[in-house]
mmCIF file with all atom_site columns, C-alpha atoms in Angstrom:
data_model
loop_
_atom_site.group_PDB
_atom_site.id
_atom_site.type_symbol
_atom_site.label_atom_id
_atom_site.label_alt_id
_atom_site.label_comp_id
_atom_site.label_asym_id
_atom_site.label_entity_id
_atom_site.label_seq_id
_atom_site.pdbx_PDB_ins_code
_atom_site.Cartn_x
_atom_site.Cartn_y
_atom_site.Cartn_z
_atom_site.occupancy
_atom_site.B_iso_or_equiv
_atom_site.pdbx_formal_charge
_atom_site.auth_seq_id
_atom_site.auth_comp_id
_atom_site.auth_asym_id
_atom_site.auth_atom_id
_atom_site.pdbx_PDB_model_num
ATOM 1   C CA . UNK A 1 1   ? 100.031 50.233 90.418  1.00 0.00 ? 1   UNK A CA 1
ATOM 2   C CA . UNK A 1 2   ? 98.858  46.355 89.907  1.00 0.00 ? 2   UNK A CA 1
ATOM 3   C CA . UNK A 1 3   ? 96.120  44.875 91.307  1.00 0.00 ? 3   UNK A CA 1
ATOM 4   C CA . UNK A 1 4   ? 97.708  42.119 94.134  1.00 0.00 ? 4   UNK A CA 1
ATOM 5   C CA . UNK A 1 5   ? 95.401  40.451 95.398  1.00 0.00 ? 5   UNK A CA 1
ATOM 6   C CA . UNK A 1 6   ? 91.270  40.050 94.451  1.00 0.00 ? 6   UNK A CA 1
ATOM 7   C CA . UNK A 1 7   ? 90.437  43.133 97.338  1.00 0.00 ? 7   UNK A CA 1
ATOM 8   C CA . UNK A 1 8   ? 93.397  45.014 95.336  1.00 0.00 ? 8   UNK A CA 1
ATOM 9   C CA . UNK A 1 9   ? 90.925  44.418 91.926  1.00 0.00 ? 9   UNK A CA 1
ATOM 10  C CA . UNK A 1 10  ? 87.701  45.054 93.593  1.00 0.00 ? 10  UNK A CA 1
ATOM 11  C CA . UNK A 1 11  ? 89.114  48.496 94.917  1.00 0.00 ? 11  UNK A CA 1
ATOM 12  C CA . UNK A 1 12  ? 90.883  49.167 92.050  1.00 0.00 ? 12  UNK A CA 1
ATOM 13  C CA . UNK A 1 13  ? 86.996  48.340 90.565  1.00 0.00 ? 13  UNK A CA 1
ATOM 14  C CA . UNK A 1 14  ? 85.027  50.621 92.192  1.00 0.00 ? 14  UNK A CA 1
ATOM 15  C CA . UNK A 1 15  ? 87.683  53.470 91.614  1.00 0.00 ? 15  UNK A CA 1
ATOM 16  C CA . UNK A 1 16  ? 87.583  52.914 88.213  1.00 0.00 ? 16  UNK A CA 1
ATOM 17  C CA . UNK A 1 17  ? 83.647  53.479 87.979  1.00 0.00 ? 17  UNK A CA 1
ATOM 18  C CA . UNK A 1 18  ? 83.841  55.886 89.852  1.00 0.00 ? 18  UNK A CA 1
ATOM 19  C CA . UNK A 1 19  ? 86.421  57.409 87.129  1.00 0.00 ? 19  UNK A CA 1
ATOM 20  C CA . UNK A 1 20  ? 84.376  56.738 84.507  1.00 0.00 ? 20  UNK A CA 1
ATOM 21  C CA . UNK A 1 21  ? 81.356  58.103 84.974  1.00 0.00 ? 21  UNK A CA 1
ATOM 22  C CA . UNK A 1 22  ? 83.008  61.568 85.749  1.00 0.00 ? 22  UNK A CA 1
ATOM 23  C CA . UNK A 1 23  ? 84.025  61.050 82.042  1.00 0.00 ? 23  UNK A CA 1
ATOM 24  C CA . UNK A 1 24  ? 80.532  59.590 80.572  1.00 0.00 ? 24  UNK A CA 1
ATOM 25  C CA . UNK A 1 25  ? 78.419  62.153 82.997  1.00 0.00 ? 25  UNK A CA 1
ATOM 26  C CA . UNK A 1 26  ? 76.678  59.712 84.324  1.00 0.00 ? 26  UNK A CA 1
ATOM 27  C CA . UNK A 1 27  ? 75.196  60.139 88.425  1.00 0.00 ? 27  UNK A CA 1
ATOM 28  C CA . UNK A 1 28  ? 74.529  56.138 88.442  1.00 0.00 ? 28  UNK A CA 1
ATOM 29  C CA . UNK A 1 29  ? 77.433  55.168 87.275  1.00 0.00 ? 29  UNK A CA 1
ATOM 30  C CA . UNK A 1 30  ? 78.726  57.420 90.580  1.00 0.00 ? 30  UNK A CA 1
ATOM 31  C CA . UNK A 1 31  ? 75.699  56.479 93.151  1.00 0.00 ? 31  UNK A CA 1
ATOM 32  C CA . UNK A 1 32  ? 76.219  52.823 92.497  1.00 0.00 ? 32  UNK A CA 1
ATOM 33  C CA . UNK A 1 33  ? 80.076  53.201 94.055  1.00 0.00 ? 33  UNK A CA 1
ATOM 34  C CA . UNK A 1 34  ? 79.606  56.150 96.909  1.00 0.00 ? 34  UNK A CA 1
ATOM 35  C CA . UNK A 1 35  ? 78.589  55.353 100.012 1.00 0.00 ? 35  UNK A CA 1
ATOM 36  C CA . UNK A 1 36  ? 75.712  58.393 101.051 1.00 0.00 ? 36  UNK A CA 1
ATOM 37  C CA . UNK A 1 37  ? 76.883  59.834 103.860 1.00 0.00 ? 37  UNK A CA 1
ATOM 38  C CA . UNK A 1 38  ? 80.194  60.421 101.629 1.00 0.00 ? 38  UNK A CA 1
ATOM 39  C CA . UNK A 1 39  ? 82.015  63.337 102.514 1.00 0.00 ? 39  UNK A CA 1
ATOM 40  C CA . UNK A 1 40  ? 83.686  65.294 99.955  1.00 0.00 ? 40  UNK A CA 1
ATOM 41  C CA . UNK A 1 41  ? 86.913  67.851 100.432 1.00 0.00 ? 41  UNK A CA 1
ATOM 42  C CA . UNK A 1 42  ? 88.575  69.996 97.209  1.00 0.00 ? 42  UNK A CA 1
ATOM 43  C CA . UNK A 1 43  ? 90.604  72.482 97.676  1.00 0.00 ? 43  UNK A CA 1
ATOM 44  C CA . UNK A 1 44  ? 89.102  74.466 100.868 1.00 0.00 ? 44  UNK A CA 1
ATOM 45  C CA . UNK A 1 45  ? 85.750  73.674 100.146 1.00 0.00 ? 45  UNK A CA 1
ATOM 46  C CA . UNK A 1 46  ? 83.563  69.933 101.316 1.00 0.00 ? 46  UNK A CA 1
ATOM 47  C CA . UNK A 1 47  ? 81.156  68.030 100.235 1.00 0.00 ? 47  UNK A CA 1
ATOM 48  C CA . UNK A 1 48  ? 79.326  66.452 103.054 1.00 0.00 ? 48  UNK A CA 1
ATOM 49  C CA . UNK A 1 49  ? 76.833  63.395 101.570 1.00 0.00 ? 49  UNK A CA 1
ATOM 50  C CA . UNK A 1 50  ? 76.174  62.279 98.065  1.00 0.00 ? 50  UNK A CA 1
ATOM 51  C CA . UNK A 1 51  ? 73.181  64.317 97.745  1.00 0.00 ? 51  UNK A CA 1
ATOM 52  C CA . UNK A 1 52  ? 74.914  66.747 98.610  1.00 0.00 ? 52  UNK A CA 1
ATOM 53  C CA . UNK A 1 53  ? 78.252  66.221 96.381  1.00 0.00 ? 53  UNK A CA 1
ATOM 54  C CA . UNK A 1 54  ? 75.520  65.259 93.651  1.00 0.00 ? 54  UNK A CA 1
ATOM 55  C CA . UNK A 1 55  ? 73.491  68.749 93.306  1.00 0.00 ? 55  UNK A CA 1
ATOM 56  C CA . UNK A 1 56  ? 76.303  71.225 94.615  1.00 0.00 ? 56  UNK A CA 1
ATOM 57  C CA . UNK A 1 57  ? 79.247  69.583 92.520  1.00 0.00 ? 57  UNK A CA 1
ATOM 58  C CA . UNK A 1 58  ? 78.803  67.177 89.899  1.00 0.00 ? 58  UNK A CA 1
ATOM 59  C CA . UNK A 1 59  ? 75.600  68.556 88.689  1.00 0.00 ? 59  UNK A CA 1
ATOM 60  C CA . UNK A 1 60  ? 76.395  71.686 87.655  1.00 0.00 ? 60  UNK A CA 1
ATOM 61  C CA . UNK A 1 61  ? 80.058  70.085 87.137  1.00 0.00 ? 61  UNK A CA 1
ATOM 62  C CA . UNK A 1 62  ? 78.232  68.410 84.458  1.00 0.00 ? 62  UNK A CA 1
ATOM 63  C CA . UNK A 1 63  ? 76.384  70.759 82.365  1.00 0.00 ? 63  UNK A CA 1
ATOM 64  C CA . UNK A 1 64  ? 80.496  71.098 81.048  1.00 0.00 ? 64  UNK A CA 1
ATOM 65  C CA . UNK A 1 65  ? 81.687  68.893 78.301  1.00 0.00 ? 65  UNK A CA 1
ATOM 66  C CA . UNK A 1 66  ? 84.212  66.405 80.004  1.00 0.00 ? 66  UNK A CA 1
ATOM 67  C CA . UNK A 1 67  ? 88.046  67.790 79.109  1.00 0.00 ? 67  UNK A CA 1
ATOM 68  C CA . UNK A 1 68  ? 90.174  64.781 78.198  1.00 0.00 ? 68  UNK A CA 1
ATOM 69  C CA . UNK A 1 69  ? 91.962  63.537 80.401  1.00 0.00 ? 69  UNK A CA 1
ATOM 70  C CA . UNK A 1 70  ? 94.419  60.022 81.241  1.00 0.00 ? 70  UNK A CA 1
ATOM 71  C CA . UNK A 1 71  ? 94.239  58.731 84.743  1.00 0.00 ? 71  UNK A CA 1
ATOM 72  C CA . UNK A 1 72  ? 96.528  57.268 86.209  1.00 0.00 ? 72  UNK A CA 1
ATOM 73  C CA . UNK A 1 73  ? 96.641  54.542 89.531  1.00 0.00 ? 73  UNK A CA 1
ATOM 74  C CA . UNK A 1 74  ? 99.378  55.623 91.504  1.00 0.00 ? 74  UNK A CA 1
ATOM 75  C CA . UNK A 1 75  ? 98.807  53.807 95.092  1.00 0.00 ? 75  UNK A CA 1
ATOM 76  C CA . UNK A 1 76  ? 96.471  51.115 96.272  1.00 0.00 ? 76  UNK A CA 1
ATOM 77  C CA . UNK A 1 77  ? 96.719  50.508 100.139 1.00 0.00 ? 77  UNK A CA 1
ATOM 78  C CA . UNK A 1 78  ? 93.505  47.707 100.995 1.00 0.00 ? 78  UNK A CA 1
ATOM 79  C CA . UNK A 1 79  ? 93.607  45.601 104.032 1.00 0.00 ? 79  UNK A CA 1
ATOM 80  C CA . UNK A 1 80  ? 90.074  43.630 104.886 1.00 0.00 ? 80  UNK A CA 1
ATOM 81  C CA . UNK A 1 81  ? 87.647  46.725 106.135 1.00 0.00 ? 81  UNK A CA 1
ATOM 82  C CA . UNK A 1 82  ? 89.190  49.356 105.344 1.00 0.00 ? 82  UNK A CA 1
ATOM 83  C CA . UNK A 1 83  ? 91.011  50.806 101.839 1.00 0.00 ? 83  UNK A CA 1
ATOM 84  C CA . UNK A 1 84  ? 93.080  53.837 99.750  1.00 0.00 ? 84  UNK A CA 1
ATOM 85  C CA . UNK A 1 85  ? 93.974  54.776 96.651  1.00 0.00 ? 85  UNK A CA 1
ATOM 86  C CA . UNK A 1 86  ? 95.388  57.601 94.924  1.00 0.00 ? 86  UNK A CA 1
ATOM 87  C CA . UNK A 1 87  ? 95.418  58.791 91.183  1.00 0.00 ? 87  UNK A CA 1
ATOM 88  C CA . UNK A 1 88  ? 96.654  61.086 89.199  1.00 0.00 ? 88  UNK A CA 1
ATOM 89  C CA . UNK A 1 89  ? 94.787  62.913 86.092  1.00 0.00 ? 89  UNK A CA 1
ATOM 90  C CA . UNK A 1 90  ? 95.732  64.835 83.924  1.00 0.00 ? 90  UNK A CA 1
ATOM 91  C CA . UNK A 1 91  ? 93.751  67.068 81.837  1.00 0.00 ? 91  UNK A CA 1
ATOM 92  C CA . UNK A 1 92  ? 93.750  69.817 78.844  1.00 0.00 ? 92  UNK A CA 1
ATOM 93  C CA . UNK A 1 93  ? 91.343  72.861 80.081  1.00 0.00 ? 93  UNK A CA 1
ATOM 94  C CA . UNK A 1 94  ? 90.031  75.750 77.527  1.00 0.00 ? 94  UNK A CA 1
ATOM 95  C CA . UNK A 1 95  ? 89.856  78.235 79.331  1.00 0.00 ? 95  UNK A CA 1
ATOM 96  C CA . UNK A 1 96  ? 86.939  81.156 78.392  1.00 0.00 ? 96  UNK A CA 1
ATOM 97  C CA . UNK A 1 97  ? 89.786  82.997 76.659  1.00 0.00 ? 97  UNK A CA 1
ATOM 98  C CA . UNK A 1 98  ? 90.729  79.844 74.256  1.00 0.00 ? 98  UNK A CA 1
ATOM 99  C CA . UNK A 1 99  ? 93.073  79.582 75.794  1.00 0.00 ? 99  UNK A CA 1
ATOM 100 C CA . UNK A 1 100 ? 94.327  75.902 76.353  1.00 0.00 ? 100 UNK A CA 1
ATOM 101 C CA . UNK A 1 101 ? 95.533  75.023 80.006  1.00 0.00 ? 101 UNK A CA 1
ATOM 102 C CA . UNK A 1 102 ? 97.212  71.546 81.152  1.00 0.00 ? 102 UNK A CA 1
ATOM 103 C CA . UNK A 1 103 ? 95.896  70.735 84.830  1.00 0.00 ? 103 UNK A CA 1
ATOM 104 C CA . UNK A 1 104 ? 96.289  67.973 87.278  1.00 0.00 ? 104 UNK A CA 1
ATOM 105 C CA . UNK A 1 105 ? 93.584  66.562 90.103  1.00 0.00 ? 105 UNK A CA 1
ATOM 106 C CA . UNK A 1 106 ? 95.177  64.384 92.490  1.00 0.00 ? 106 UNK A CA 1
ATOM 107 C CA . UNK A 1 107 ? 92.519  62.113 93.679  1.00 0.00 ? 107 UNK A CA 1
ATOM 108 C CA . UNK A 1 108 ? 92.679  60.194 97.232  1.00 0.00 ? 108 UNK A CA 1
ATOM 109 C CA . UNK A 1 109 ? 89.743  57.914 97.353  1.00 0.00 ? 109 UNK A CA 1
ATOM 110 C CA . UNK A 1 110 ? 89.052  56.155 100.701 1.00 0.00 ? 110 UNK A CA 1
ATOM 111 C CA . UNK A 1 111 ? 86.364  53.095 100.976 1.00 0.00 ? 111 UNK A CA 1
ATOM 112 C CA . UNK A 1 112 ? 84.944  51.136 103.258 1.00 0.00 ? 112 UNK A CA 1
ATOM 113 C CA . UNK A 1 113 ? 83.291  47.605 103.019 1.00 0.00 ? 113 UNK A CA 1
ATOM 114 C CA . UNK A 1 114 ? 80.281  47.823 103.915 1.00 0.00 ? 114 UNK A CA 1
ATOM 115 C CA . UNK A 1 115 ? 77.576  45.177 103.734 1.00 0.00 ? 115 UNK A CA 1
ATOM 116 C CA . UNK A 1 116 ? 80.109  43.612 101.242 1.00 0.00 ? 116 UNK A CA 1
ATOM 117 C CA . UNK A 1 117 ? 80.214  45.797 98.916  1.00 0.00 ? 117 UNK A CA 1
ATOM 118 C CA . UNK A 1 118 ? 83.422  48.367 98.779  1.00 0.00 ? 118 UNK A CA 1
ATOM 119 C CA . UNK A 1 119 ? 82.007  52.481 98.598  1.00 0.00 ? 119 UNK A CA 1
ATOM 120 C CA . UNK A 1 120 ? 83.778  55.623 98.904  1.00 0.00 ? 120 UNK A CA 1
ATOM 121 C CA . UNK A 1 121 ? 83.647  57.316 101.420 1.00 0.00 ? 121 UNK A CA 1
ATOM 122 C CA . UNK A 1 122 ? 86.223  59.813 101.654 1.00 0.00 ? 122 UNK A CA 1
ATOM 123 C CA . UNK A 1 123 ? 87.383  61.808 98.163  1.00 0.00 ? 123 UNK A CA 1
ATOM 124 C CA . UNK A 1 124 ? 89.575  64.404 98.654  1.00 0.00 ? 124 UNK A CA 1
ATOM 125 C CA . UNK A 1 125 ? 90.270  65.981 95.385  1.00 0.00 ? 125 UNK A CA 1
ATOM 126 C CA . UNK A 1 126 ? 94.086  68.402 94.617  1.00 0.00 ? 126 UNK A CA 1
ATOM 127 C CA . UNK A 1 127 ? 93.697  70.265 91.335  1.00 0.00 ? 127 UNK A CA 1
ATOM 128 C CA . UNK A 1 128 ? 95.974  72.384 90.062  1.00 0.00 ? 128 UNK A CA 1
ATOM 129 C CA . UNK A 1 129 ? 95.662  74.748 87.140  1.00 0.00 ? 129 UNK A CA 1
ATOM 130 C CA . UNK A 1 130 ? 98.505  77.298 86.293  1.00 0.00 ? 130 UNK A CA 1
ATOM 131 C CA . UNK A 1 131 ? 97.894  81.437 85.425  1.00 0.00 ? 131 UNK A CA 1
ATOM 132 C CA . UNK A 1 132 ? 97.117  82.145 82.782  1.00 0.00 ? 132 UNK A CA 1
ATOM 133 C CA . UNK A 1 133 ? 99.536  83.810 80.637  1.00 0.00 ? 133 UNK A CA 1
ATOM 134 C CA . UNK A 1 134 ? 98.312  86.921 80.783  1.00 0.00 ? 134 UNK A CA 1
ATOM 135 C CA . UNK A 1 135 ? 97.682  87.223 76.587  1.00 0.00 ? 135 UNK A CA 1
#
């Protein structure tokens, strides 16, 4: 999805910065684009607020190296105050057994314009990892 206008570009830049922060293991880069009252849903779990998401999800996750991945922005829908984006990230994971697994992460971002800046206010992650082959 290509940006159609400056609002699309601004929203896309926020999502790109968030995803770059994940890959680079850079909490400051992520914190700059999320709202303090961010809510994150992931496969039946919820983080309520930036401190909860940071301390109970990102910090433990970032102790592991980032998996090789490729992200594609599928859809971007913007308005003056509220926008949403969804992306598809394909990644290759290595299980504890050493087996490689191709996984897909679907991300839905909801952004709100606050004090002139776009902030991610809600994030929904749906993660699919195939079952182990059972070698």
